[in-house]
Amino acid sequence: DAGITQSPRHKVTETGTPVTLRCHQTENHRYMYWYRQDPGHGLRLIHYSYGVKDTDKGEVSDGYSVSRSKTEDFLLTLESATSSQTSVYFCAISEDTKYEQYFGPGTRLTVT
Amino acid sequence: GEDVEQSLFLSVREGDSSVINCTYTDSSSTYLYWYKQEPGAGLQLLTYIFSNMDMKQDQRLTVLLNKKDKHLSLRIADTQTGDSAIYFCAEAAFSSGSARQLTFGSGTQLTVLP
């Protein structure tokens, strides 16, 4: 299994509070991604990173920000959580020379 | 825009073959993927195929690609109860170097009956 961990694995928070999810990799892969998974939608890309301090938006980026200050960590922040952000969040990694994209175990976030 | 479609459910008997189908719309896609997700778990990459290939086989898995019809299928031979899971197909778009934005289908729930 690719060395990807996500923390926390489960979180319940209240509407309007800030939330930060962490993705940590031990593979030294250049690219990192955040997806959310909702019933009937499969997975949708939120943001991705193509290097330290280099990030870009995905399909559903509104209400989310990301940061990557070092290769191994990619943070996803919900500045003010809303109920529509209740979801399962997955981090993924990939590298330049290969085509595989590997996923972490996921974080289940509930916004009440 | 990109759109990937899959049927939602498939049931098969143990020992039979399963065929999971997927259609995609982005003709510029160069890689197409199949992932497996078991309950409460992350996504496990099963296989992928380049768009210039027609078929790829890997043990019990066979991927067929019809680029003209934008149709992708995953065949699982000798299906076992451990194959029960949700299967996602995904297409890749390239951006910012070799970053690969994957667009996923909604997933097919495969149930293997004893």
PDB file of N, CA, C and O in Angstrom, chain B residues 39-104:
ATOM      1  N   PRO B  39     -16.304  -1.531   1.704  1.00  0.00           N
ATOM      2  CA  PRO B  39     -16.989  -0.682   2.690  1.00  0.00           C
ATOM      3  C   PRO B  39     -16.034  -0.061   3.699  1.00  0.00           C
ATOM      4  O   PRO B  39     -15.206  -0.751   4.297  1.00  0.00           O
ATOM      5  N   GLY B  40     -16.152   1.230   3.876  1.00  0.00           N
ATOM      6  CA  GLY B  40     -15.348   1.941   4.868  1.00  0.00           C
ATOM      7  C   GLY B  40     -13.887   2.106   4.516  1.00  0.00           C
ATOM      8  O   GLY B  40     -13.091   2.549   5.359  1.00  0.00           O
ATOM      9  N   ALA B  41     -13.524   1.787   3.299  1.00  0.00           N
ATOM     10  CA  ALA B  41     -12.111   1.826   2.923  1.00  0.00           C
ATOM     11  C   ALA B  41     -11.865   2.858   1.826  1.00  0.00           C
ATOM     12  O   ALA B  41     -12.797   3.424   1.248  1.00  0.00           O
ATOM     13  N   GLY B  42     -10.604   3.068   1.544  1.00  0.00           N
ATOM     14  CA  GLY B  42     -10.228   3.943   0.448  1.00  0.00           C
ATOM     15  C   GLY B  42     -10.343   3.231  -0.877  1.00  0.00           C
ATOM     16  O   GLY B  42     -10.881   2.123  -0.968  1.00  0.00           O
ATOM     17  N   LEU B  43      -9.851   3.862  -1.937  1.00  0.00           N
ATOM     18  CA  LEU B  43      -9.925   3.283  -3.264  1.00  0.00           C
ATOM     19  C   LEU B  43      -8.638   2.540  -3.585  1.00  0.00           C
ATOM     20  O   LEU B  43      -7.542   3.066  -3.407  1.00  0.00           O
ATOM     21  N   GLN B  44      -8.814   1.342  -4.090  1.00  0.00           N
ATOM     22  CA  GLN B  44      -7.686   0.504  -4.477  1.00  0.00           C
ATOM     23  C   GLN B  44      -7.592   0.482  -5.989  1.00  0.00           C
ATOM     24  O   GLN B  44      -8.548   0.138  -6.684  1.00  0.00           O
ATOM     25  N   LEU B  45      -6.436   0.886  -6.511  1.00  0.00           N
ATOM     26  CA  LEU B  45      -6.255   0.864  -7.962  1.00  0.00           C
ATOM     27  C   LEU B  45      -6.151  -0.583  -8.441  1.00  0.00           C
ATOM     28  O   LEU B  45      -5.298  -1.334  -7.993  1.00  0.00           O
ATOM     29  N   LEU B  46      -7.052  -0.948  -9.369  1.00  0.00           N
ATOM     30  CA  LEU B  46      -7.023  -2.300  -9.923  1.00  0.00           C
ATOM     31  C   LEU B  46      -6.155  -2.359 -11.177  1.00  0.00           C
ATOM     32  O   LEU B  46      -5.300  -3.232 -11.326  1.00  0.00           O
ATOM     33  N   THR B  47      -6.406  -1.441 -12.093  1.00  0.00           N
ATOM     34  CA  THR B  47      -5.718  -1.462 -13.364  1.00  0.00           C
ATOM     35  C   THR B  47      -5.990  -0.169 -14.101  1.00  0.00           C
ATOM     36  O   THR B  47      -6.885   0.590 -13.729  1.00  0.00           O
ATOM     37  N   TYR B  48      -5.211   0.080 -15.134  1.00  0.00           N
ATOM     38  CA  TYR B  48      -5.488   1.225 -15.990  1.00  0.00           C
ATOM     39  C   TYR B  48      -5.097   0.842 -17.419  1.00  0.00           C
ATOM     40  O   TYR B  48      -4.363  -0.122 -17.634  1.00  0.00           O
ATOM     41  N   ILE B  49      -5.590   1.610 -18.375  1.00  0.00           N
ATOM     42  CA  ILE B  49      -5.336   1.312 -19.776  1.00  0.00           C
ATOM     43  C   ILE B  49      -5.079   2.605 -20.516  1.00  0.00           C
ATOM     44  O   ILE B  49      -5.692   3.636 -20.222  1.00  0.00           O
ATOM     45  N   PHE B  50      -4.148   2.573 -21.427  1.00  0.00           N
ATOM     46  CA  PHE B  50      -3.884   3.725 -22.278  1.00  0.00           C
ATOM     47  C   PHE B  50      -4.931   3.771 -23.381  1.00  0.00           C
ATOM     48  O   PHE B  50      -5.380   2.730 -23.862  1.00  0.00           O
ATOM     49  N   SER B  51      -5.243   4.936 -23.849  1.00  0.00           N
ATOM     50  CA  SER B  51      -6.313   5.068 -24.837  1.00  0.00           C
ATOM     51  C   SER B  51      -5.928   4.531 -26.211  1.00  0.00           C
ATOM     52  O   SER B  51      -6.789   4.381 -27.072  1.00  0.00           O
ATOM     53  N   ASN B  52      -4.650   4.232 -26.421  1.00  0.00           N
ATOM     54  CA  ASN B  52      -4.255   3.651 -27.704  1.00  0.00           C
ATOM     55  C   ASN B  52      -4.251   2.121 -27.656  1.00  0.00           C
ATOM     56  O   ASN B  52      -3.801   1.459 -28.587  1.00  0.00           O
ATOM     57  N   MET B  53      -4.764   1.566 -26.561  1.00  0.00           N
ATOM     58  CA  MET B  53      -4.859   0.114 -26.424  1.00  0.00           C
ATOM     59  C   MET B  53      -6.316  -0.305 -26.550  1.00  0.00           C
ATOM     60  O   MET B  53      -7.228   0.464 -26.253  1.00  0.00           O
ATOM     61  N   ASP B  54      -6.520  -1.554 -26.977  1.00  0.00           N
ATOM     62  CA  ASP B  54      -7.873  -2.105 -27.063  1.00  0.00           C
ATOM     63  C   ASP B  54      -8.199  -2.981 -25.866  1.00  0.00           C
ATOM     64  O   ASP B  54      -9.361  -3.108 -25.485  1.00  0.00           O
ATOM     65  N   MET B  55      -7.171  -3.617 -25.323  1.00  0.00           N
ATOM     66  CA  MET B  55      -7.395  -4.589 -24.279  1.00  0.00           C
ATOM     67  C   MET B  55      -6.175  -4.664 -23.366  1.00  0.00           C
ATOM     68  O   MET B  55      -5.039  -4.457 -23.794  1.00  0.00           O
ATOM     69  N   LYS B  56      -6.465  -4.972 -22.106  1.00  0.00           N
ATOM     70  CA  LYS B  56      -5.380  -5.239 -21.165  1.00  0.00           C
ATOM     71  C   LYS B  56      -5.855  -6.337 -20.233  1.00  0.00           C
ATOM     72  O   LYS B  56      -6.985  -6.288 -19.736  1.00  0.00           O
ATOM     73  N   GLN B  57      -5.002  -7.321 -20.008  1.00  0.00           N
ATOM     74  CA  GLN B  57      -5.368  -8.420 -19.123  1.00  0.00           C
ATOM     75  C   GLN B  57      -4.390  -8.502 -17.967  1.00  0.00           C
ATOM     76  O   GLN B  57      -3.172  -8.355 -18.144  1.00  0.00           O
ATOM     77  N   ASP B  58      -4.931  -8.730 -16.785  1.00  0.00           N
ATOM     78  CA  ASP B  58      -4.105  -8.838 -15.589  1.00  0.00           C
ATOM     79  C   ASP B  58      -4.754  -9.852 -14.688  1.00  0.00           C
ATOM     80  O   ASP B  58      -5.707  -9.562 -13.988  1.00  0.00           O
ATOM     81  N   GLN B  59      -4.269 -11.087 -14.746  1.00  0.00           N
ATOM     82  CA  GLN B  59      -4.806 -12.204 -13.967  1.00  0.00           C
ATOM     83  C   GLN B  59      -6.296 -12.362 -14.245  1.00  0.00           C
ATOM     84  O   GLN B  59      -6.686 -12.631 -15.384  1.00  0.00           O
ATOM     85  N   ARG B  60      -7.170 -12.186 -13.259  1.00  0.00           N
ATOM     86  CA  ARG B  60      -8.599 -12.402 -13.499  1.00  0.00           C
ATOM     87  C   ARG B  60      -9.285 -11.201 -14.136  1.00  0.00           C
ATOM     88  O   ARG B  60     -10.467 -11.277 -14.462  1.00  0.00           O
ATOM     89  N   LEU B  61      -8.564 -10.109 -14.293  1.00  0.00           N
ATOM     90  CA  LEU B  61      -9.157  -8.879 -14.801  1.00  0.00           C
ATOM     91  C   LEU B  61      -8.829  -8.680 -16.275  1.00  0.00           C
ATOM     92  O   LEU B  61      -7.677  -8.828 -16.678  1.00  0.00           O
ATOM     93  N   THR B  62      -9.861  -8.318 -17.046  1.00  0.00           N
ATOM     94  CA  THR B  62      -9.673  -7.958 -18.450  1.00  0.00           C
ATOM     95  C   THR B  62     -10.360  -6.629 -18.687  1.00  0.00           C
ATOM     96  O   THR B  62     -11.540  -6.471 -18.365  1.00  0.00           O
ATOM     97  N   VAL B  63      -9.620  -5.677 -19.223  1.00  0.00           N
ATOM     98  CA  VAL B  63     -10.181  -4.375 -19.560  1.00  0.00           C
ATOM     99  C   VAL B  63     -10.293  -4.293 -21.069  1.00  0.00           C
ATOM    100  O   VAL B  63      -9.338  -4.588 -21.782  1.00  0.00           O
ATOM    101  N   LEU B  64     -11.466  -3.905 -21.543  1.00  0.00           N
ATOM    102  CA  LEU B  64     -11.685  -3.682 -22.970  1.00  0.00           C
ATOM    103  C   LEU B  64     -12.022  -2.219 -23.194  1.00  0.00           C
ATOM    104  O   LEU B  64     -12.806  -1.633 -22.442  1.00  0.00           O
ATOM    105  N   LEU B  65     -11.417  -1.647 -24.223  1.00  0.00           N
ATOM    106  CA  LEU B  65     -11.654  -0.242 -24.544  1.00  0.00           C
ATOM    107  C   LEU B  65     -12.099  -0.120 -25.986  1.00  0.00           C
ATOM    108  O   LEU B  65     -11.402  -0.571 -26.901  1.00  0.00           O
ATOM    109  N   ASN B  66     -13.254   0.480 -26.193  1.00  0.00           N
ATOM    110  CA  ASN B  66     -13.754   0.824 -27.514  1.00  0.00           C
ATOM    111  C   ASN B  66     -13.710   2.340 -27.613  1.00  0.00           C
ATOM    112  O   ASN B  66     -14.609   3.039 -27.141  1.00  0.00           O
ATOM    113  N   LYS B  67     -12.636   2.837 -28.202  1.00  0.00           N
ATOM    114  CA  LYS B  67     -12.434   4.286 -28.207  1.00  0.00           C
ATOM    115  C   LYS B  67     -13.454   4.985 -29.097  1.00  0.00           C
ATOM    116  O   LYS B  67     -13.873   6.106 -28.811  1.00  0.00           O
ATOM    117  N   LYS B  68     -13.865   4.325 -30.159  1.00  0.00           N
ATOM    118  CA  LYS B  68     -14.839   4.939 -31.075  1.00  0.00           C
ATOM    119  C   LYS B  68     -16.140   5.227 -30.338  1.00  0.00           C
ATOM    120  O   LYS B  68     -16.736   6.294 -30.489  1.00  0.00           O
ATOM    121  N   ASP B  69     -16.594   4.266 -29.522  1.00  0.00           N
ATOM    122  CA  ASP B  69     -17.843   4.433 -28.785  1.00  0.00           C
ATOM    123  C   ASP B  69     -17.619   5.019 -27.394  1.00  0.00           C
ATOM    124  O   ASP B  69     -18.579   5.184 -26.631  1.00  0.00           O
ATOM    125  N   LYS B  70     -16.372   5.276 -27.023  1.00  0.00           N
ATOM    126  CA  LYS B  70     -16.018   5.779 -25.692  1.00  0.00           C
ATOM    127  C   LYS B  70     -16.591   4.848 -24.614  1.00  0.00           C
ATOM    128  O   LYS B  70     -17.248   5.292 -23.657  1.00  0.00           O
ATOM    129  N   HIS B  71     -16.359   3.568 -24.770  1.00  0.00           N
ATOM    130  CA  HIS B  71     -16.895   2.559 -23.869  1.00  0.00           C
ATOM    131  C   HIS B  71     -15.749   1.750 -23.284  1.00  0.00           C
ATOM    132  O   HIS B  71     -14.874   1.260 -24.008  1.00  0.00           O
ATOM    133  N   LEU B  72     -15.787   1.602 -21.990  1.00  0.00           N
ATOM    134  CA  LEU B  72     -14.772   0.875 -21.234  1.00  0.00           C
ATOM    135  C   LEU B  72     -15.474  -0.207 -20.426  1.00  0.00           C
ATOM    136  O   LEU B  72     -16.568   0.032 -19.887  1.00  0.00           O
ATOM    137  N   SER B  73     -14.900  -1.386 -20.363  1.00  0.00           N
ATOM    138  CA  SER B  73     -15.492  -2.442 -19.535  1.00  0.00           C
ATOM    139  C   SER B  73     -14.408  -3.150 -18.733  1.00  0.00           C
ATOM    140  O   SER B  73     -13.243  -3.209 -19.136  1.00  0.00           O
ATOM    141  N   LEU B  74     -14.846  -3.666 -17.588  1.00  0.00           N
ATOM    142  CA  LEU B  74     -13.970  -4.462 -16.717  1.00  0.00           C
ATOM    143  C   LEU B  74     -14.621  -5.826 -16.546  1.00  0.00           C
ATOM    144  O   LEU B  74     -15.755  -5.917 -16.063  1.00  0.00           O
ATOM    145  N   ARG B  75     -13.921  -6.856 -16.954  1.00  0.00           N
ATOM    146  CA  ARG B  75     -14.419  -8.213 -16.784  1.00  0.00           C
ATOM    147  C   ARG B  75     -13.626  -8.893 -15.675  1.00  0.00           C
ATOM    148  O   ARG B  75     -12.393  -8.872 -15.674  1.00  0.00           O
ATOM    149  N   ILE B  76     -14.352  -9.450 -14.715  1.00  0.00           N
ATOM    150  CA  ILE B  76     -13.723 -10.210 -13.633  1.00  0.00           C
ATOM    151  C   ILE B  76     -14.089 -11.664 -13.838  1.00  0.00           C
ATOM    152  O   ILE B  76     -15.271 -12.036 -13.795  1.00  0.00           O
ATOM    153  N   ALA B  77     -13.106 -12.495 -14.091  1.00  0.00           N
ATOM    154  CA  ALA B  77     -13.352 -13.918 -14.290  1.00  0.00           C
ATOM    155  C   ALA B  77     -13.462 -14.622 -12.945  1.00  0.00           C
ATOM    156  O   ALA B  77     -12.845 -14.203 -11.948  1.00  0.00           O
ATOM    157  N   ASP B  78     -14.274 -15.704 -12.913  1.00  0.00           N
ATOM    158  CA  ASP B  78     -14.383 -16.513 -11.700  1.00  0.00           C
ATOM    159  C   ASP B  78     -14.631 -15.626 -10.474  1.00  0.00           C
ATOM    160  O   ASP B  78     -13.861 -15.629  -9.500  1.00  0.00           O
ATOM    161  N   THR B  79     -15.696 -14.869 -10.509  1.00  0.00           N
ATOM    162  CA  THR B  79     -15.974 -13.886  -9.458  1.00  0.00           C
ATOM    163  C   THR B  79     -16.143 -14.568  -8.107  1.00  0.00           C
ATOM    164  O   THR B  79     -16.843 -15.575  -7.988  1.00  0.00           O
ATOM    165  N   GLN B  80     -15.528 -13.994  -7.088  1.00  0.00           N
ATOM    166  CA  GLN B  80     -15.566 -14.520  -5.736  1.00  0.00           C
ATOM    167  C   GLN B  80     -16.298 -13.560  -4.810  1.00  0.00           C
ATOM    168  O   GLN B  80     -16.449 -12.372  -5.118  1.00  0.00           O
ATOM    169  N   THR B  81     -16.705 -14.059  -3.639  1.00  0.00           N
ATOM    170  CA  THR B  81     -17.418 -13.190  -2.697  1.00  0.00           C
ATOM    171  C   THR B  81     -16.550 -12.007  -2.274  1.00  0.00           C
ATOM    172  O   THR B  81     -17.067 -10.926  -1.981  1.00  0.00           O
ATOM    173  N   GLY B  82     -15.252 -12.194  -2.262  1.00  0.00           N
ATOM    174  CA  GLY B  82     -14.342 -11.098  -1.924  1.00  0.00           C
ATOM    175  C   GLY B  82     -14.290 -10.005  -2.965  1.00  0.00           C
ATOM    176  O   GLY B  82     -13.719  -8.937  -2.728  1.00  0.00           O
ATOM    177  N   ASP B  83     -14.893 -10.256  -4.115  1.00  0.00           N
ATOM    178  CA  ASP B  83     -14.947  -9.222  -5.157  1.00  0.00           C
ATOM    179  C   ASP B  83     -16.121  -8.273  -4.942  1.00  0.00           C
ATOM    180  O   ASP B  83     -16.230  -7.258  -5.641  1.00  0.00           O
ATOM    181  N   SER B  84     -16.996  -8.586  -3.999  1.00  0.00           N
ATOM    182  CA  SER B  84     -18.122  -7.690  -3.713  1.00  0.00           C
ATOM    183  C   SER B  84     -17.584  -6.355  -3.232  1.00  0.00           C
ATOM    184  O   SER B  84     -16.832  -6.286  -2.253  1.00  0.00           O
ATOM    185  N   ALA B  85     -17.942  -5.298  -3.931  1.00  0.00           N
ATOM    186  CA  ALA B  85     -17.414  -3.963  -3.637  1.00  0.00           C
ATOM    187  C   ALA B  85     -18.045  -2.975  -4.617  1.00  0.00           C
ATOM    188  O   ALA B  85     -18.856  -3.361  -5.466  1.00  0.00           O
ATOM    189  N   ILE B  86     -17.659  -1.716  -4.485  1.00  0.00           N
ATOM    190  CA  ILE B  86     -18.042  -0.718  -5.481  1.00  0.00           C
ATOM    191  C   ILE B  86     -16.854  -0.537  -6.424  1.00  0.00           C
ATOM    192  O   ILE B  86     -15.710  -0.402  -5.965  1.00  0.00           O
ATOM    193  N   TYR B  87     -17.142  -0.529  -7.710  1.00  0.00           N
ATOM    194  CA  TYR B  87     -16.099  -0.372  -8.720  1.00  0.00           C
ATOM    195  C   TYR B  87     -16.309   0.958  -9.446  1.00  0.00           C
ATOM    196  O   TYR B  87     -17.393   1.248  -9.938  1.00  0.00           O
ATOM    197  N   PHE B  88     -15.235   1.728  -9.496  1.00  0.00           N
ATOM    198  CA  PHE B  88     -15.283   3.031 -10.142  1.00  0.00           C
ATOM    199  C   PHE B  88     -14.409   3.023 -11.387  1.00  0.00           C
ATOM    200  O   PHE B  88     -13.274   2.555 -11.341  1.00  0.00           O
ATOM    201  N   CYS B  89     -14.931   3.575 -12.476  1.00  0.00           N
ATOM    202  CA  CYS B  89     -14.048   3.894 -13.579  1.00  0.00           C
ATOM    203  C   CYS B  89     -13.753   5.385 -13.523  1.00  0.00           C
ATOM    204  O   CYS B  89     -14.524   6.170 -12.956  1.00  0.00           O
ATOM    205  N   ALA B  90     -12.620   5.767 -14.070  1.00  0.00           N
ATOM    206  CA  ALA B  90     -12.207   7.165 -14.041  1.00  0.00           C
ATOM    207  C   ALA B  90     -11.385   7.468 -15.279  1.00  0.00           C
ATOM    208  O   ALA B  90     -10.658   6.610 -15.778  1.00  0.00           O
ATOM    209  N   GLU B  91     -11.518   8.694 -15.768  1.00  0.00           N
ATOM    210  CA  GLU B  91     -10.684   9.130 -16.874  1.00  0.00           C
ATOM    211  C   GLU B  91      -9.779  10.246 -16.373  1.00  0.00           C
ATOM    212  O   GLU B  91     -10.131  10.983 -15.462  1.00  0.00           O
ATOM    213  N   ALA B  92      -8.608  10.356 -17.007  1.00  0.00           N
ATOM    214  CA  ALA B  92      -7.602  11.313 -16.559  1.00  0.00           C
ATOM    215  C   ALA B  92      -7.460  12.447 -17.552  1.00  0.00           C
ATOM    216  O   ALA B  92      -7.407  12.234 -18.760  1.00  0.00           O
ATOM    217  N   ALA B  93      -7.391  13.643 -17.017  1.00  0.00           N
ATOM    218  CA  ALA B  93      -7.039  14.819 -17.805  1.00  0.00           C
ATOM    219  C   ALA B  93      -5.744  15.359 -17.225  1.00  0.00           C
ATOM    220  O   ALA B  93      -5.554  15.346 -16.006  1.00  0.00           O
ATOM    221  N   PHE B  94      -4.860  15.796 -18.057  1.00  0.00           N
ATOM    222  CA  PHE B  94      -3.569  16.282 -17.597  1.00  0.00           C
ATOM    223  C   PHE B  94      -3.589  17.792 -17.425  1.00  0.00           C
ATOM    224  O   PHE B  94      -4.201  18.504 -18.197  1.00  0.00           O
ATOM    225  N   SER B  95      -2.917  18.255 -16.379  1.00  0.00           N
ATOM    226  CA  SER B  95      -2.802  19.685 -16.165  1.00  0.00           C
ATOM    227  C   SER B  95      -1.569  19.934 -15.317  1.00  0.00           C
ATOM    228  O   SER B  95      -1.091  19.037 -14.629  1.00  0.00           O
ATOM    229  N   SER B  96      -1.063  21.139 -15.343  1.00  0.00           N
ATOM    230  CA  SER B  96       0.061  21.543 -14.503  1.00  0.00           C
ATOM    231  C   SER B  96       1.145  20.481 -14.472  1.00  0.00           C
ATOM    232  O   SER B  96       1.424  19.879 -13.429  1.00  0.00           O
ATOM    233  N   GLY B  97       1.751  20.269 -15.624  1.00  0.00           N
ATOM    234  CA  GLY B  97       2.780  19.247 -15.720  1.00  0.00           C
ATOM    235  C   GLY B  97       2.139  17.888 -15.896  1.00  0.00           C
ATOM    236  O   GLY B  97       1.345  17.691 -16.803  1.00  0.00           O
ATOM    237  N   SER B  98       2.448  16.985 -15.025  1.00  0.00           N
ATOM    238  CA  SER B  98       1.879  15.643 -15.130  1.00  0.00           C
ATOM    239  C   SER B  98       0.821  15.388 -14.069  1.00  0.00           C
ATOM    240  O   SER B  98       0.505  14.246 -13.783  1.00  0.00           O
ATOM    241  N   ALA B  99       0.276  16.445 -13.468  1.00  0.00           N
ATOM    242  CA  ALA B  99      -0.836  16.246 -12.534  1.00  0.00           C
ATOM    243  C   ALA B  99      -2.011  15.666 -13.294  1.00  0.00           C
ATOM    244  O   ALA B  99      -2.315  16.100 -14.403  1.00  0.00           O
ATOM    245  N   ARG B 100      -2.647  14.677 -12.722  1.00  0.00           N
ATOM    246  CA  ARG B 100      -3.728  13.990 -13.419  1.00  0.00           C
ATOM    247  C   ARG B 100      -5.010  14.192 -12.647  1.00  0.00           C
ATOM    248  O   ARG B 100      -5.198  13.618 -11.587  1.00  0.00           O
ATOM    249  N   GLN B 101      -5.896  14.993 -13.219  1.00  0.00           N
ATOM    250  CA  GLN B 101      -7.200  15.180 -12.603  1.00  0.00           C
ATOM    251  C   GLN B 101      -8.083  14.035 -13.063  1.00  0.00           C
ATOM    252  O   GLN B 101      -8.343  13.900 -14.259  1.00  0.00           O
ATOM    253  N   LEU B 102      -8.535  13.257 -12.130  1.00  0.00           N
ATOM    254  CA  LEU B 102      -9.401  12.126 -12.460  1.00  0.00           C
ATOM    255  C   LEU B 102     -10.857  12.536 -12.347  1.00  0.00           C
ATOM    256  O   LEU B 102     -11.262  13.168 -11.374  1.00  0.00           O
ATOM    257  N   THR B 103     -11.640  12.154 -13.350  1.00  0.00           N
ATOM    258  CA  THR B 103     -13.086  12.304 -13.298  1.00  0.00           C
ATOM    259  C   THR B 103     -13.677  10.914 -13.139  1.00  0.00           C
ATOM    260  O   THR B 103     -13.428  10.031 -13.968  1.00  0.00           O
ATOM    261  N   PHE B 104     -14.452  10.741 -12.079  1.00  0.00           N
ATOM    262  CA  PHE B 104     -14.964   9.426 -11.716  1.00  0.00           C
ATOM    263  C   PHE B 104     -16.416   9.253 -12.131  1.00  0.00           C
ATOM    264  O   PHE B 104     -17.208  10.206 -12.132  1.00  0.00           O
TER     265      PHE B 104
END
